[in-house]
CSV table of C-alpha atoms and ligand atoms in Angstrom, one decimal:
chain,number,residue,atom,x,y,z
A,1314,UNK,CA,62.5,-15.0,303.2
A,1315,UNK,CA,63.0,-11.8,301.2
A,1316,UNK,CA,63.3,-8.4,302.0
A,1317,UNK,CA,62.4,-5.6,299.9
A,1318,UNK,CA,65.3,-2.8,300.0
A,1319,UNK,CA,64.3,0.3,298.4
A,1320,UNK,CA,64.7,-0.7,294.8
A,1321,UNK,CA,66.2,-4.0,295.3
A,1322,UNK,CA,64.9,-7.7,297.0
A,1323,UNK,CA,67.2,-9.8,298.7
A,1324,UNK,CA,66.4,-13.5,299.0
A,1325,UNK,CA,67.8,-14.2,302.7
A,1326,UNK,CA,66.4,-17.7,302.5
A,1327,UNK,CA,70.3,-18.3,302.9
A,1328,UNK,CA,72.8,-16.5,304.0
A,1329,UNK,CA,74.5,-13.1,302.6
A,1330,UNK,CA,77.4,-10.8,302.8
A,1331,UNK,CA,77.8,-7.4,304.1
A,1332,UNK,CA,80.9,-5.5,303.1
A,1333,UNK,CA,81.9,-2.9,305.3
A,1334,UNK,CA,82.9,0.7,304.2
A,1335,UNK,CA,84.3,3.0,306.5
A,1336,UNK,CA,84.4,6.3,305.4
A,1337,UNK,CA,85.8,7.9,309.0
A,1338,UNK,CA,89.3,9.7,309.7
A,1339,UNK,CA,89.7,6.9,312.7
A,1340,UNK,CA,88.5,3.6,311.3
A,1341,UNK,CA,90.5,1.0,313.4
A,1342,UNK,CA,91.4,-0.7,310.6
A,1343,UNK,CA,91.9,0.6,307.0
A,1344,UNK,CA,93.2,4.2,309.3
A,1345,UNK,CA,91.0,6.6,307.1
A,1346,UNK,CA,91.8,5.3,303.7
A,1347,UNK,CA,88.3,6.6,302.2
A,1348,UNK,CA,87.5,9.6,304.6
A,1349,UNK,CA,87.3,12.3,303.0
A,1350,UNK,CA,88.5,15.9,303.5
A,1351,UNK,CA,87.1,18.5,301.6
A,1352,UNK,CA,90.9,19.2,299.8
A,1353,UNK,CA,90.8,15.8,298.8
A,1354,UNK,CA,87.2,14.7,298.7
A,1355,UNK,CA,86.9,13.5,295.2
A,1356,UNK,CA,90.4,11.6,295.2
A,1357,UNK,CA,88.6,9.7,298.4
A,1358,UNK,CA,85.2,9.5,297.0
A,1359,UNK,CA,86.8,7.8,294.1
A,1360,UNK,CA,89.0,4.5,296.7
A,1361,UNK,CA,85.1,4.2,298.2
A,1362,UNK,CA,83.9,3.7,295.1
A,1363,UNK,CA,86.8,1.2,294.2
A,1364,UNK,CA,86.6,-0.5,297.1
A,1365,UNK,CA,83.1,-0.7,297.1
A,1366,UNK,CA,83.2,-2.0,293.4
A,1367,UNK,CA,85.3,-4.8,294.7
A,1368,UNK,CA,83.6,-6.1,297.6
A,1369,UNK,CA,80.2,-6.4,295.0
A,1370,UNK,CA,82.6,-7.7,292.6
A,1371,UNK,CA,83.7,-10.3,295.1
A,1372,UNK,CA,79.6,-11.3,295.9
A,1373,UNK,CA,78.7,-9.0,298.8
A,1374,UNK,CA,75.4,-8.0,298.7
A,1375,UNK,CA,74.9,-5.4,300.7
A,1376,UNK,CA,77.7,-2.3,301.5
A,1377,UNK,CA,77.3,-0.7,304.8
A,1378,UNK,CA,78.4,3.1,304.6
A,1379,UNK,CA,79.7,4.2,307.9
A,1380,UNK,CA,80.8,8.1,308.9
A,1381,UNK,CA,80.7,7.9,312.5
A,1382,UNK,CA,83.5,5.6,314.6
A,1383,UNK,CA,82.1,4.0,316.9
A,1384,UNK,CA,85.0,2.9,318.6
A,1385,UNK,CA,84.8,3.6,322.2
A,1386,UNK,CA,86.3,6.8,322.9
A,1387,UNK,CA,85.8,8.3,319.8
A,1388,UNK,CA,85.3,11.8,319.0
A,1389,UNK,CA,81.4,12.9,318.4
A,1390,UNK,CA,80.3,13.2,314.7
A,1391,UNK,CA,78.2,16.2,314.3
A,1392,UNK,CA,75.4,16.1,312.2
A,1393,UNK,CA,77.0,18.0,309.1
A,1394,UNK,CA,80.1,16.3,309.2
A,1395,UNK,CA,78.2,13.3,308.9
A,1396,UNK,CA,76.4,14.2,306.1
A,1397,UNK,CA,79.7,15.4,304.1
A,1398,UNK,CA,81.1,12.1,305.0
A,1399,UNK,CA,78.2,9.8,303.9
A,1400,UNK,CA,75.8,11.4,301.5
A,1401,UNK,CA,78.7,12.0,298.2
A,1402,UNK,CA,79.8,8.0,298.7
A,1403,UNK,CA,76.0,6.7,299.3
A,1404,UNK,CA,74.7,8.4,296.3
A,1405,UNK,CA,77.8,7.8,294.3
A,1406,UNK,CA,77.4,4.0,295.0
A,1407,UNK,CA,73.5,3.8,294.6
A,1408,UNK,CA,73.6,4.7,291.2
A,1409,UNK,CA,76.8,2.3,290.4
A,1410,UNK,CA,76.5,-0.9,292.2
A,1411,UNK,CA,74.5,-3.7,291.7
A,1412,UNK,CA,73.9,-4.2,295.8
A,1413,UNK,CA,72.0,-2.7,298.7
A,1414,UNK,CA,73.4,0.6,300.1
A,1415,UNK,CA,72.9,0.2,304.1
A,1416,UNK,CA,73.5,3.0,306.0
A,1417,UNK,CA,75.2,2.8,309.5
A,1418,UNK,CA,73.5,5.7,311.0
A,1419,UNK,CA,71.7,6.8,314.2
A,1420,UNK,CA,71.1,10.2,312.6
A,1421,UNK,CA,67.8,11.4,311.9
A,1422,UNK,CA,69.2,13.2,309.0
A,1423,UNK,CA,71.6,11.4,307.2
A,1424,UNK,CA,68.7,8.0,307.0
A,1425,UNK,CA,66.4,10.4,305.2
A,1426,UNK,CA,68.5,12.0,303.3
A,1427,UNK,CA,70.3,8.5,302.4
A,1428,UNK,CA,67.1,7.0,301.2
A,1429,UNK,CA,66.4,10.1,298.5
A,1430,UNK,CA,69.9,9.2,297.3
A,1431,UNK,CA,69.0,5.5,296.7
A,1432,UNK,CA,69.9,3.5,300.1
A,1433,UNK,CA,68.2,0.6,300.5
A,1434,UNK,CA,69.0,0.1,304.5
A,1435,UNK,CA,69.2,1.4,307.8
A,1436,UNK,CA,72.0,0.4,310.3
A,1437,UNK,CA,71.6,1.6,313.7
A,1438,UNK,CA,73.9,0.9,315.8
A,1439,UNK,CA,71.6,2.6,318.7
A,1440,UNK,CA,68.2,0.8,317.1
A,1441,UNK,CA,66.6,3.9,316.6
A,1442,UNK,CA,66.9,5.0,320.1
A,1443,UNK,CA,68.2,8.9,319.4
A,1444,UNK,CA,65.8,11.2,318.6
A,1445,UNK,CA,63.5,11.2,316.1
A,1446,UNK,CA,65.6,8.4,314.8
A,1447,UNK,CA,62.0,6.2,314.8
A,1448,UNK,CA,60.2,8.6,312.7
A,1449,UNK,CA,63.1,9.2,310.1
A,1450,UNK,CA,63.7,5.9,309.7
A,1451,UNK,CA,59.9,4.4,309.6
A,1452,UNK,CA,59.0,7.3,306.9
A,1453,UNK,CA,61.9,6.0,304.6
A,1454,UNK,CA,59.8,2.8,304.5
A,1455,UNK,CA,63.4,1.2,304.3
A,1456,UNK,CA,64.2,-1.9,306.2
A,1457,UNK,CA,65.5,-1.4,309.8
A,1458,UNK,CA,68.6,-3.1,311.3
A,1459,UNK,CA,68.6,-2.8,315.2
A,1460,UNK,CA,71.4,-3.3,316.7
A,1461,UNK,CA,71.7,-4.1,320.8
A,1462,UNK,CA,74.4,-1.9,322.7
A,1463,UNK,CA,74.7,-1.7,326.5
A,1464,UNK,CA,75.7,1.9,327.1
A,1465,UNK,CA,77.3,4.8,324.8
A,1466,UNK,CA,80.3,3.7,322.5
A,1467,UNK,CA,82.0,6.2,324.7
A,1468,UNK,CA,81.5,4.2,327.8
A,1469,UNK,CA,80.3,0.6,327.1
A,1470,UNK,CA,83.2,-1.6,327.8
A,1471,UNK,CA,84.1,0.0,330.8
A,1472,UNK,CA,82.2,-2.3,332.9
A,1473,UNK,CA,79.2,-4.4,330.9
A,1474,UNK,CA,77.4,-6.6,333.3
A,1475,UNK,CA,74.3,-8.3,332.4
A,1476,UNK,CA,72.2,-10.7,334.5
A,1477,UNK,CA,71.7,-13.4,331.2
A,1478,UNK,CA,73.1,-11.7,328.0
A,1479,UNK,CA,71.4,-13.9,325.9
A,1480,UNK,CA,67.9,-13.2,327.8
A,1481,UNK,CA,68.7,-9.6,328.2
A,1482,UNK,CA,69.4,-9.1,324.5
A,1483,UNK,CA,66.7,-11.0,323.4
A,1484,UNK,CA,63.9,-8.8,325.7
A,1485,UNK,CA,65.6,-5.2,324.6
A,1486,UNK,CA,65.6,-6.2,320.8
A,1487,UNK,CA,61.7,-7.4,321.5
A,1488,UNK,CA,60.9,-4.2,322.9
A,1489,UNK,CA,62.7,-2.2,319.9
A,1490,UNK,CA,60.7,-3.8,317.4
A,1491,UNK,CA,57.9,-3.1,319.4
A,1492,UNK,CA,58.8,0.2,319.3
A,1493,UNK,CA,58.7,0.7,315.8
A,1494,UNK,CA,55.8,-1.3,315.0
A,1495,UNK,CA,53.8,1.4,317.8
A,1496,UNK,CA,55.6,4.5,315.8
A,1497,UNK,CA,54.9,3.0,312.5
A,1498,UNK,CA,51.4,2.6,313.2
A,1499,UNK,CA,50.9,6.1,315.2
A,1500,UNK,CA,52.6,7.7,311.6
A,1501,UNK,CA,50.2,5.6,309.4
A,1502,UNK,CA,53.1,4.3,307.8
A,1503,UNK,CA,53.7,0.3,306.9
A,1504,UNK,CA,55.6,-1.5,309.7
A,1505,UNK,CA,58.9,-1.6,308.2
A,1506,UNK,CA,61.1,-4.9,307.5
A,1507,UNK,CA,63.2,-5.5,310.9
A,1508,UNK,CA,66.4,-7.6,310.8
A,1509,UNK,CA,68.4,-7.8,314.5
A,1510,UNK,CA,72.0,-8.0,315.7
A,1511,UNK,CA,72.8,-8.3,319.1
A,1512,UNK,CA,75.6,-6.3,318.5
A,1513,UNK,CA,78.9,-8.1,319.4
A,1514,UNK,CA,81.8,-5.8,321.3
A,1515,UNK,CA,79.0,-3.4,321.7
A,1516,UNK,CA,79.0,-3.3,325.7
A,1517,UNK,CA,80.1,-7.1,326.1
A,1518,UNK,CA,83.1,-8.9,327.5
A,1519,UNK,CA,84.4,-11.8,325.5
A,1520,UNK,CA,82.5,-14.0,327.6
A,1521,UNK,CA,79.5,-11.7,326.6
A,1522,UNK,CA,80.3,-12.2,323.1
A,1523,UNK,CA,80.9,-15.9,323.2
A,1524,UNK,CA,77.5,-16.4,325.3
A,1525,UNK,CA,75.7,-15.2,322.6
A,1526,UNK,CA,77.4,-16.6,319.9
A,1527,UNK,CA,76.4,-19.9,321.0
A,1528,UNK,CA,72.6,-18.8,322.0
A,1529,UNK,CA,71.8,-16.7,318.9
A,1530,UNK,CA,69.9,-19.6,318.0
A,1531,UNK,CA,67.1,-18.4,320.9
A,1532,UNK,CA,67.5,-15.0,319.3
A,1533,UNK,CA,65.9,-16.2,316.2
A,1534,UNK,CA,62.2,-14.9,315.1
A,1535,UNK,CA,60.4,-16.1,312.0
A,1536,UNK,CA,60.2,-13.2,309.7
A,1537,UNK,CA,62.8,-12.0,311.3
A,1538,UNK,CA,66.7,-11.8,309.9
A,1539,UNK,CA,70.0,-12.0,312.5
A,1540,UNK,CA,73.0,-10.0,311.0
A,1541,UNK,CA,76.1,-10.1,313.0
A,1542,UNK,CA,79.4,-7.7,312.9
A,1543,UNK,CA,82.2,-10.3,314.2
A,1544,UNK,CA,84.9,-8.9,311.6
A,1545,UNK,CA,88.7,-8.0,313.1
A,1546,UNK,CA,87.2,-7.3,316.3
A,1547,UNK,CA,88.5,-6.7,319.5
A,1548,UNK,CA,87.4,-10.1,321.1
A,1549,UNK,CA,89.4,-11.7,318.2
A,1550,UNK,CA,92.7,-9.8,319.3
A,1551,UNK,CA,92.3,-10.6,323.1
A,1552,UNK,CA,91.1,-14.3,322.5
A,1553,UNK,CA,94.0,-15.0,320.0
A,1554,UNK,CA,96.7,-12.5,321.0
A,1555,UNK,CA,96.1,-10.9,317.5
A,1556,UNK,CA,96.2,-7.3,316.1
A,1557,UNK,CA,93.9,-6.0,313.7
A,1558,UNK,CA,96.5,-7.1,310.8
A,1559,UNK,CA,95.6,-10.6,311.7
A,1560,UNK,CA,92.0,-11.3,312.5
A,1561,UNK,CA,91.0,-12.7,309.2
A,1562,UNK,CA,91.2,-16.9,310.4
A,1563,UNK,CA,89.5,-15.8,313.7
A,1564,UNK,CA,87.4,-13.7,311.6
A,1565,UNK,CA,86.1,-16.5,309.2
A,1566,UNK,CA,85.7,-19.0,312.1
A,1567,UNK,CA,83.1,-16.5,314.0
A,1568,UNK,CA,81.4,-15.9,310.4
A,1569,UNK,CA,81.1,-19.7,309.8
A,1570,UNK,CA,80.1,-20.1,313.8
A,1571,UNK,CA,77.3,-17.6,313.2
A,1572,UNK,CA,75.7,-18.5,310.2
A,1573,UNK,CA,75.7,-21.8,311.4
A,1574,UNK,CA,74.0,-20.8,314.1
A,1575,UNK,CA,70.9,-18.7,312.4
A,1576,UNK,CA,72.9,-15.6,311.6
A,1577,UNK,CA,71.4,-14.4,307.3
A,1578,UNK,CA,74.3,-11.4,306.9
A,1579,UNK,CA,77.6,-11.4,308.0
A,1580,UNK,CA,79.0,-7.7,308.2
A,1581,UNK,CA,82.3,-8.3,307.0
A,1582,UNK,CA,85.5,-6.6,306.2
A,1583,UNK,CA,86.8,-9.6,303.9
A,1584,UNK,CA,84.0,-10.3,301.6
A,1585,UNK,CA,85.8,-12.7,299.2
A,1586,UNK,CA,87.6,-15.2,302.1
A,1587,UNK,CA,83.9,-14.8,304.4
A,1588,UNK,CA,82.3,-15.7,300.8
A,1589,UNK,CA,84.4,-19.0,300.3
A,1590,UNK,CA,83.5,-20.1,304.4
A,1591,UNK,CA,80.1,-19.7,303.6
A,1592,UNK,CA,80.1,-21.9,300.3
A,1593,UNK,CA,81.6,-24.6,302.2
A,1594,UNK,CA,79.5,-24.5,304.8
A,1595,UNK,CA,76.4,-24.3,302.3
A,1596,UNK,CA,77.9,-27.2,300.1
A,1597,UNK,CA,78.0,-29.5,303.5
A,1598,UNK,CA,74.5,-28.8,304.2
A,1599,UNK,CA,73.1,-29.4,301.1
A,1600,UNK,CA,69.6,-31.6,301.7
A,1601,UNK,CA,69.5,-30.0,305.0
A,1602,UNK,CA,69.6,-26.2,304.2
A,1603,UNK,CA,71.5,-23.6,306.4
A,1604,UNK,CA,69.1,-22.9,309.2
A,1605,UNK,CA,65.8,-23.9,307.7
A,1606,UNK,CA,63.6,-22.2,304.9
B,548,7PM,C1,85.6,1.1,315.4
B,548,7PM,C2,85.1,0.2,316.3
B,548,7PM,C3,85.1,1.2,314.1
B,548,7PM,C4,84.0,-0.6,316.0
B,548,7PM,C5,84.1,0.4,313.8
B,548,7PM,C6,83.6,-0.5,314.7
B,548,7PM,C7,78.5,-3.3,313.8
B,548,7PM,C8,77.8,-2.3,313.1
B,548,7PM,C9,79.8,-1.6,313.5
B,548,7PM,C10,77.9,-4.5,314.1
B,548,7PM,C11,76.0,-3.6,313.0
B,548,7PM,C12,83.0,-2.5,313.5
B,548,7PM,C13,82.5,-1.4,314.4
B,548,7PM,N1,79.8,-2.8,314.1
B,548,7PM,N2,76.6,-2.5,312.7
B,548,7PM,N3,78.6,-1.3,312.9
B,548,7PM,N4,76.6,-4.6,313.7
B,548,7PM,N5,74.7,-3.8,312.6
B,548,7PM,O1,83.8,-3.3,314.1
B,548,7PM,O2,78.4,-5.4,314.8
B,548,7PM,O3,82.9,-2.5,312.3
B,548,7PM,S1,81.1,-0.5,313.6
């Protein structure tokens, strides 16, 4: 299976990295390093780009460009700021990197104006759900990660509930793509390239997390790509007693856990350790393939 990213085609017949690229004041994790401030904006722009060099360097392929935290509680992006913050890095890195720019976006805006700076995906959090986010993103003819969340990132781990996660994920990413196929064929536009991610931490509890884990074998399609975002996250911290610093082992064993079970990108913060996981895992399954054709 490939999929056809602006410029660029990705063989996802087996699995692939995503490195992620915060470029937020608040990032959980790397606390800001690349956001950028207009004082200091080309000082920043410049760690991105770094950073962005080694995680392609290290065999990611694919860097997701994020400017809006979705950490729950997090202070609203507006739609200028998020433009300052993702525009300079994603054209910066389109013209420099030999890997697809994905933008993680749920603003109208910024995926349009990404693509005429040379993205090659979409990464929405919300699956297209704010508005006008299905027309922007369909008329970029880009392909289209949808994500599942239960409630806002302001609000969704107050108290997710779900009568069968696995079920209930599976039905709302069904009727996303649906969705967009309906808007793609009421704009005359080709029905773009979908990949899903049921979105772990996004409204789920750790048994939330771990029920899909295990069932995102039933969330598989043909045609159809799984990425999952397992890296540092909170689940890790709470299941292990870890903070952020020291998520990576838990880290790797979710990345190896999900490809294993279906998952074709990993959204990662450690491209090089996920990368050597995956080898292994590919190396034992030689003769039998990981997941299939
Ligand atoms: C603060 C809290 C900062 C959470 C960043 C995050 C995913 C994503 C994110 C995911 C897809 C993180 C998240 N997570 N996009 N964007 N899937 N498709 O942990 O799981 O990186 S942001």
């Amino acid at each position: 299976m490939k999929i056809t990213c602006g410029s660029r085609t990705v063989d996802l017949s087996g699995p692939k990295i995503m490195g992620v690229l915060n470029v937020t004041p608040d990032s959980f994790f790397d606390g800001g390093k690349h956001y950028q401030s207009s004082a200091q904006q080309s000082l920043t722009l410049d760690s991105a780009i770094r950073s962005a060099e080694q995680m392609v360097a290290q065999g990611a392929a694919f860097v997701d460009v994020g400017g809006e935290s979705t950490r729950p509680g997090a202070s609203p992006v507006s739609v200028q700021q998020e433009c300052d913050r993702v525009l300079p890095v994603v054209e910066a890195l389109a013209a420099r990197v030999d890997a697809v720019i994905s933008v993680d976006t749920s603003t109208p805006l910024v995926m349009v104006e990404s693509s005429k700076l040379g993205a090659g995906l979409i990464n929405d959090v919300r699956a297209l759900e704010r508005e006008g986010a299905l027309s922007a993103a369909i008329s970029t003819e880009l392909p289209i990660c949808l994500m599942h969340m239960q409630g806002s990132p302001r609000s969704m781990q107050d108290n997710p509930a779900y009568d069968q996660v696995v079920d209930d994920v599976k039905v709302y990413l069904s009727q996303r793509i649906a969705c967009v196929q309906k808007a793609a064929a009421g704009l005359g536009k080709p029905a773009p390239q979908i990949i899903l991610d049921p979105g772990f931490g996004f409204g789920k509890t750790d048994e939330h997390n771990l029920a899909l884990l295990r069932g995102l074998p039933l969330l598989l399609k043909p045609g159809v790509p799984l990425l999952v975002g397992l890296s540092r996250k909170s689940m890790i911290g709470r299941l292990l007693g870890r903070n952020v610093e020291n998520r990576l082992p838990g880290s790797l064993a979710l990345a190896m856990l999900a490809v294993q079970n279906g998952a074709r990108i990993v959204r990662v913060h450690d491209v090089a350790e996920t990368l050597d996981v995956i080898k292994i895992l590919e190396l034992t399954l030689i003769g039998e393939q990981v997941n299939g054709a």
